[in-house]
Structure formats: C-alpha cells, structure tokens
C-alpha cells in the first residue's frame, strides 16, 4: 500500500465533518478559510497534491498549485469547479454521483406535491389555529391528477424522478442534448418544445455556461397558465426575474424551488410570492446521504493516491491519468 502520508490534501472552506475526519486520518491536511491562493505561502502551495472541497475552485486557484493532481468535489454537480481547465492541466476532478440519486428524486417528488397541493401552506393554516376557527383549508386549485411531466435533464436523478412519477400514473417527456437509450419517454430536442408539450416542467439539469438562465420567459410562456415549474437542479439555469414576473402575472400557476441563482440569498420578490414553494437546497440533505457523499469524496482521494485511479471522474477529466503511472 503506497504511503498516503506523502500527499497533502487541502480543504478550502467548509466540508462535511465525516469527510474532514477521514481525510485528516489518512493524509497530511491543510485547511484554509476559502479557495484563495493568498492564504497559502509558496511552500504550502507546492505541497498540495489533492483538494477535497464543496466550494468554487477556479482556474486561478488551480494554477496556483503546481503539484495538484486531483480535486474531489462534494456534490454530483461540479459547476463550481473549472473542470475543463483542470483537464487541460492534467488534473483529475471527481464528483459524487449515484449515492444521492434516490434521495434527491424523493425530495423532487415531495417538492412537486407541496407545490401543487399546497401542503406546507395547509400545515401552516392548521398550526395557526385557522382550521378550528375558520373551517377546512380551501380546496387546491391545482392537482397532480392528469398532469403531463416534462423532465429537463433526464440523467441519473431525472430518471429516478421519472420512475417515481410513472408510478403516480403520469405521462413523462424529456429534453436532453441527446436521446436516452432504453427509455420510452417522449423526447424533445429543445427545452421550449418540451415546455409547450407539458404542463409540469421539472428541471434537474446541471449548471454552467450551456444552461445559464435557459429557463426564461419564453420557456415559461410555453409552459402556460396551468404550468408548474420545479427546480431541483441548479438555480443558475433560471432567469429568476422572469420567473417572478411569470408567477406574478399568471404566465404559469406555481413554482417549487430547491435551488437559487445566488445561494443562500433568495430574492425577496420570490419569498413574497404565495405561489412559490421554497426549500433551502435540501435535495440530498439527510444524514444518511450526506455521509455517503462524504465517503465518496474521500474514497476518490484514497483510490487516486493508492492505485492511480479515480472512482468517479467527471466526463471532462475521464482521460486524465495519474503522474504516478
Ligand atoms: P447526470 O446524470 O449527468 O444528468 C444530467 C442530465 O442533464 C443528462 O441527462 C444530460 O444529458 C442533461 N444535460 C446536461 N447538459 C444539458 C444541456 N446543456 N441541455 C440539455 N440537457 C443537458 O447528473 P445527475 O446525477 O442526474 O445530476 C443532475 C444535476 O442535479 C447536478 O448536476 C446538480 O446540479 C443537480 N443536483 C441538485 C441537488 C440538490 O440538492 N438540489 C442534488 C444533486 C444534484 P445530455 O448530456 O444528453 O444533454
Ligand atoms: C449538495 C448538490 O448539497 O450534489 C449536488 O450537486 O447540489 C447537493 O447534493 C451540494 O453539492 C453541496 O452542498
């Protein structure tokens, strides 16, 4: 077994305590407040061989670390890591797929139900004593019955959401850049095309330049006045000003959002809307699933430095090989 104690791992910013504990037990570890090269001296920068992180790792930070080999990202979404730049420098990037898929799909379905059937508002009504004082909570205008679901991003999580909603008796369509083999759901080669074919759009697409604000007014108009929009993917994919406008003026009926463009800041205009159901990015946030994600971060680092192989390389760095050979 190669000596892991020769490889320093940098943890910039906060990371899950189970990941921190395992990294500290296996490797010499350096912790800094944020991914900022100004916080490291030249010797420290030269010593860093791996990063375990849940924060932005940009090209400048990567370039400041001459002996960096691997960035192990906590999260399946790695839009905060400049993976293309890492690949160009021969640096491996890993993420945490699969271990969170079912949890996030469960959350997505809960968020959809809360949005359509107003369950959080109904509970608040009960807690405020209004059931006894005023009578039953009003019937919801919306229902899940008869809805047609469009999934933007039919990957691992999108397919897990689709499987659940099929069992609810709902029709499923999707948009990706490419058709998915082995599924019978209707494919749309544009997001707008998908939105006009369905009344319920669930976004579980990655962030990044290709999807930046792609859910804008045109897509929301295509979804229509009975439309429900759920976002469990990334906030950056949505034009939030357009969404606020669409929810205010009835362009769509309601939205359920777990993710926002500038987390943890949520626009006051969204918070003020009665037809927006809002969650603080809790898609994967159970003790069980976050621990599995933490394990996968550390297992990637250990595998890389002991066998030269990453367990879950992101596509951009799939061809990157270990300098150890
Ligand atoms: P995945 O398996 O890679 O699925 C992503 C899907 O999006 C793929 O089917 C991909 O298909 C499609 N896609 C990517 N870029 C696209 C584009 N520009 N236009 C259209 N479709 C595009 O990833 P996953 O494991 O399902 O995770 C998906 C995302 O969920 C993550 O990236 C993350 O942002 C988010 N997430 C959120 C939470 C939360 O707590 N809310 C938790 C976990 C993950 P093509 O490549 O064919 O286009
Ligand atoms: C995490 C996520 O909460 O995996 C992802 O892409 O969005 C979530 O599971 C996040 O990455 C870390 O806070």
XYZ file of C-alpha atoms and ligand atoms in Angstrom:
386
model
C 0.000 0.000 0.000
C 1.580 3.355 -1.067
C 2.291 5.837 1.724
C -0.630 8.260 1.722
C 1.160 10.405 4.298
C 3.323 11.811 1.486
C 0.371 13.608 -0.116
C -1.044 16.809 1.357
C -4.768 17.390 0.899
C -6.091 20.931 1.020
C -9.590 21.601 2.343
C -10.646 25.143 1.425
C -13.771 26.334 3.251
C -16.333 24.105 4.909
C -16.579 20.385 4.206
C -18.711 17.619 5.706
C -17.138 16.662 9.096
C -17.055 12.959 8.203
C -15.009 13.768 5.080
C -12.708 16.060 7.065
C -12.168 13.369 9.737
C -11.333 10.676 7.208
C -9.033 12.965 5.192
C -7.200 14.041 8.361
C -6.788 10.394 9.409
C -5.352 9.321 6.044
C -3.359 12.340 4.765
C -1.464 15.402 5.994
C -4.189 18.030 5.753
C -4.188 21.770 5.277
C -7.301 23.822 5.978
C -7.898 27.391 4.807
C -10.964 29.583 5.064
C -11.645 29.763 1.326
C -10.099 28.792 -2.022
C -7.828 31.818 -2.209
C -4.124 31.401 -3.057
C -3.317 34.495 -0.964
C -3.983 32.347 2.119
C -1.079 29.965 1.274
C 2.671 30.590 1.142
C 4.782 29.254 -1.763
C 5.908 26.167 0.137
C 2.355 25.258 1.118
C 1.140 25.768 -2.458
C 3.865 23.455 -3.755
C 2.953 20.776 -1.218
C -0.730 20.447 -2.139
C -1.425 17.274 -4.149
C -5.178 16.971 -3.685
C -8.215 19.086 -2.802
C -11.387 17.965 -1.028
C -13.952 20.711 -1.493
C -17.504 21.947 -1.510
C -16.680 25.395 -2.862
C -15.649 27.247 -6.006
C -12.328 26.072 -7.424
C -11.486 28.375 -10.315
C -8.696 28.354 -12.894
C -6.523 30.850 -10.957
C -6.634 28.722 -7.827
C -5.813 25.581 -9.829
C -2.870 27.378 -11.454
C -1.524 28.476 -8.068
C -0.994 24.834 -7.043
C 1.834 23.440 -9.235
C 1.695 19.858 -7.930
C -2.088 19.462 -7.715
C -3.296 16.082 -9.061
C -6.933 15.749 -8.026
C -9.927 17.836 -6.970
C -12.553 15.725 -5.172
C -15.822 17.678 -5.258
C -18.509 17.127 -2.613
C -21.647 17.012 -4.785
C -22.617 15.450 -8.096
C -22.975 18.924 -9.608
C -19.476 20.308 -10.166
C -20.286 23.592 -11.898
C -18.276 25.378 -9.168
C -15.094 23.597 -10.294
C -13.382 24.622 -13.527
C -13.153 21.010 -14.741
C -12.156 21.954 -18.299
C -9.205 23.938 -17.014
C -8.276 21.113 -14.646
C -8.354 18.677 -17.604
C -6.103 20.978 -19.631
C -3.585 20.847 -16.763
C -3.867 17.034 -16.427
C -5.688 17.311 -13.094
C -8.404 14.816 -12.160
C -11.824 16.061 -10.955
C -14.250 13.728 -9.197
C -17.857 14.208 -8.059
C -20.394 12.200 -6.020
C -22.895 10.579 -8.422
C -25.358 7.755 -7.666
C -25.114 7.823 -3.852
C -27.542 10.770 -3.760
C -29.766 9.940 -6.730
C -32.711 8.372 -4.884
C -32.651 10.962 -2.057
C -32.764 13.880 -4.474
C -35.530 12.200 -6.511
C -37.556 11.729 -3.295
C -37.092 15.427 -2.493
C -38.136 16.426 -6.007
C -41.390 14.486 -5.728
C -42.060 15.978 -2.271
C -41.426 19.466 -3.638
C -43.749 18.824 -6.584
C -46.541 17.617 -4.279
C -46.027 20.562 -1.917
C -46.203 22.963 -4.840
C -49.313 21.504 -6.446
C -51.283 20.520 -3.312
C -50.049 23.404 -1.084
C -49.211 21.046 1.801
C -46.827 23.474 3.633
C -49.489 26.181 3.473
C -52.171 23.764 4.699
C -49.968 22.801 7.663
C -49.294 26.471 8.468
C -53.095 27.005 8.401
C -53.600 24.224 10.967
C -50.753 25.455 13.201
C -52.190 28.962 13.169
C -55.444 27.572 14.610
C -57.352 28.503 11.473
C -58.883 25.042 10.874
C -60.857 25.237 14.128
C -61.543 28.962 13.748
C -62.356 29.244 10.047
C -63.106 25.720 8.803
C -61.338 23.486 6.301
C -58.342 24.658 4.268
C -59.574 25.756 0.815
C -59.547 23.143 -1.964
C -56.379 23.472 -4.024
C -56.789 24.934 -7.498
C -54.116 22.554 -8.805
C -53.848 18.784 -8.748
C -51.277 16.230 -9.827
C -54.055 14.229 -11.476
C -53.819 14.267 -15.246
C -50.602 16.275 -15.333
C -48.041 15.736 -18.060
C -44.488 15.836 -16.775
C -41.516 17.221 -18.682
C -38.071 16.479 -17.298
C -35.242 18.806 -18.275
C -32.120 16.684 -17.657
C -33.083 13.015 -17.832
C -29.840 11.761 -16.289
C -29.415 9.680 -13.141
C -31.667 11.856 -10.939
C -34.061 12.762 -13.759
C -34.675 9.075 -14.475
C -35.216 8.344 -10.769
C -37.817 11.140 -10.678
C -39.430 9.782 -13.857
C -39.688 6.262 -12.376
C -41.469 7.649 -9.324
C -43.875 9.782 -11.349
C -44.667 6.921 -13.721
C -45.870 5.037 -10.643
C -48.128 8.058 -9.927
C -49.802 7.373 -13.305
C -48.380 10.470 -15.021
C -47.051 10.798 -18.572
C -43.342 11.634 -18.940
C -41.423 13.520 -21.639
C -37.898 14.944 -21.524
C -35.268 17.171 -23.038
C -31.525 16.445 -23.067
C -28.964 17.278 -25.731
C -29.123 13.596 -26.702
C -31.843 10.934 -26.576
C -31.502 8.441 -23.744
C -31.256 4.808 -24.870
C -33.670 2.316 -23.364
C -36.425 4.688 -22.208
C -39.813 5.041 -23.854
C -40.488 8.628 -22.691
C -41.193 11.164 -25.444
C -38.049 13.103 -26.436
C -37.967 16.818 -27.319
C -34.863 18.249 -28.897
C -35.484 21.741 -27.477
C -36.409 22.889 -23.978
C -39.073 25.209 -25.357
C -40.547 22.300 -27.327
C -40.710 20.238 -24.148
C -42.298 23.111 -22.197
C -45.040 23.570 -24.792
C -45.839 19.838 -24.778
C -46.288 19.541 -20.973
C -47.884 21.421 -18.058
C -45.295 20.471 -15.421
C -41.599 21.113 -16.006
C -39.042 19.611 -13.629
C -35.506 20.873 -14.082
C -32.692 18.624 -12.904
C -30.075 19.814 -15.352
C -26.534 20.828 -14.375
C -25.399 24.436 -14.017
C -22.702 26.018 -16.190
C -22.487 28.219 -19.268
C -24.561 25.884 -21.508
C -27.625 26.123 -19.249
C -27.223 29.662 -17.815
C -30.719 31.255 -17.494
C -32.045 28.795 -20.085
C -35.397 28.694 -18.274
C -36.513 32.199 -19.249
C -39.790 33.879 -20.170
C -40.132 32.003 -23.496
C -39.959 28.630 -21.762
C -42.369 29.772 -19.020
C -44.827 31.139 -21.592
C -44.617 27.822 -23.436
C -45.443 26.007 -20.178
C -48.641 28.029 -19.947
C -51.149 29.291 -17.348
C -51.699 25.911 -15.660
C -47.936 25.373 -15.671
C -45.944 24.210 -12.680
C -42.169 24.628 -12.662
C -39.987 22.663 -10.240
C -36.230 23.230 -9.999
C -34.080 20.683 -8.148
C -31.051 21.104 -10.469
C -29.228 24.458 -10.283
C -30.529 27.987 -9.715
C -28.243 29.368 -12.426
C -30.391 27.645 -15.070
C -33.287 30.016 -14.336
C -33.842 33.673 -15.159
C -35.235 34.463 -11.695
C -36.582 37.905 -12.707
C -38.569 36.265 -15.491
C -39.800 33.567 -13.106
C -41.001 36.158 -10.563
C -42.814 38.005 -13.341
C -44.367 34.779 -14.664
C -45.603 33.788 -11.195
C -46.972 37.293 -10.531
C -48.874 37.749 -13.766
C -50.230 34.204 -14.180
C -47.979 33.195 -17.061
C -47.560 29.989 -15.006
C -49.506 28.785 -11.989
C -46.825 27.869 -9.437
C -43.177 27.000 -8.847
C -41.303 24.791 -6.404
C -37.639 25.662 -5.980
C -34.852 23.916 -4.066
C -32.043 25.854 -5.750
C -31.377 29.534 -6.434
C -29.028 31.644 -8.520
C -27.175 33.261 -5.579
C -27.467 30.854 -2.625
C -28.092 31.279 0.226
C -29.624 34.581 -0.842
C -33.169 34.151 -2.166
C -34.740 37.183 -3.863
C -37.346 38.931 -1.643
C -39.634 39.012 -4.669
C -39.699 35.175 -4.724
C -40.171 34.875 -0.962
C -43.154 37.241 -1.193
C -44.985 35.114 -3.760
C -47.768 32.850 -2.413
C -47.474 30.524 -5.429
C -43.765 29.777 -4.889
C -42.811 26.844 -2.648
C -39.233 27.323 -1.488
C -36.683 24.946 0.047
C -33.114 25.804 1.166
C -31.214 23.426 -1.191
C -32.053 20.258 0.754
C -32.231 17.811 -2.167
C -29.566 15.485 -0.743
C -29.635 16.792 2.816
C -30.160 13.718 5.002
C -27.549 12.411 7.442
C -27.513 9.107 5.510
C -26.915 10.584 2.056
C -24.522 13.365 3.017
C -22.342 10.774 4.812
C -22.306 8.599 1.672
C -21.268 11.653 -0.369
C -18.516 12.419 2.164
C -17.269 8.821 1.919
C -17.140 9.028 -1.869
C -15.075 12.245 -1.743
C -12.505 10.536 0.481
C -12.614 7.188 -1.334
C -11.738 9.024 -4.554
C -8.701 10.648 -2.899
C -7.543 7.374 -1.363
C -8.050 5.439 -4.589
C -6.162 8.053 -6.602
C -3.150 8.149 -4.329
C -3.035 4.394 -3.718
C -3.882 2.969 -7.169
C -3.731 5.944 -9.569
C -7.442 5.515 -10.385
C -10.367 7.797 -9.587
C -13.676 6.111 -8.728
C -15.986 8.748 -10.179
C -14.156 11.010 -12.622
C -16.256 13.757 -14.231
C -16.513 13.415 -18.044
C -14.124 16.336 -18.726
C -11.279 14.535 -16.901
C -12.116 10.927 -17.831
C -8.852 10.652 -19.788
C -6.614 12.182 -17.106
C -4.041 9.748 -15.779
C -2.066 9.779 -12.567
C 1.505 11.141 -12.781
C 2.468 8.126 -10.661
C 1.614 5.980 -13.708
P -26.467 13.482 -14.868
O -26.724 12.045 -14.714
O -25.195 13.937 -15.508
O -27.711 14.116 -15.646
C -27.700 15.388 -16.216
C -28.620 15.366 -17.428
O -28.740 16.686 -17.941
C -28.114 14.475 -18.544
O -29.148 13.640 -18.957
C -27.703 15.429 -19.655
O -27.977 14.847 -20.926
C -28.597 16.648 -19.376
N -27.943 17.883 -19.800
C -26.709 18.313 -19.441
N -26.439 19.482 -20.049
C -27.524 19.778 -20.801
C -27.829 20.873 -21.665
N -26.978 21.871 -21.894
N -29.052 20.868 -22.286
C -29.908 19.851 -22.076
N -29.667 18.791 -21.266
C -28.483 18.772 -20.637
O -26.497 14.213 -13.450
P -27.387 13.856 -12.170
O -26.633 12.988 -11.265
O -28.749 13.443 -12.622
O -27.464 15.328 -11.507
C -28.059 16.377 -12.230
C -27.891 17.714 -11.542
O -28.730 17.782 -10.403
C -26.498 18.008 -10.984
O -25.621 18.480 -11.988
C -26.785 19.057 -9.926
O -26.673 20.340 -10.482
C -28.223 18.789 -9.530
N -28.344 18.303 -8.141
C -29.051 19.035 -7.239
C -29.184 18.566 -5.952
C -29.961 19.316 -4.925
O -29.686 19.155 -3.747
N -30.928 20.131 -5.317
C -28.589 17.371 -5.568
C -27.892 16.650 -6.511
C -27.781 17.135 -7.819
P -27.115 15.266 -22.240
O -25.678 15.170 -21.835
O -27.555 14.296 -23.294
O -27.546 16.651 -22.564
C -25.152 19.241 -2.375
C -25.897 19.145 -4.810
O -25.958 19.735 -1.392
O -24.776 17.137 -5.331
C -25.141 18.267 -5.712
O -24.923 18.684 -6.868
O -26.389 20.155 -5.188
C -26.124 18.756 -3.389
O -26.222 17.371 -3.236
C -24.156 20.290 -2.741
O -23.381 19.982 -3.807
C -23.203 20.564 -1.582
O -23.801 21.380 -0.697
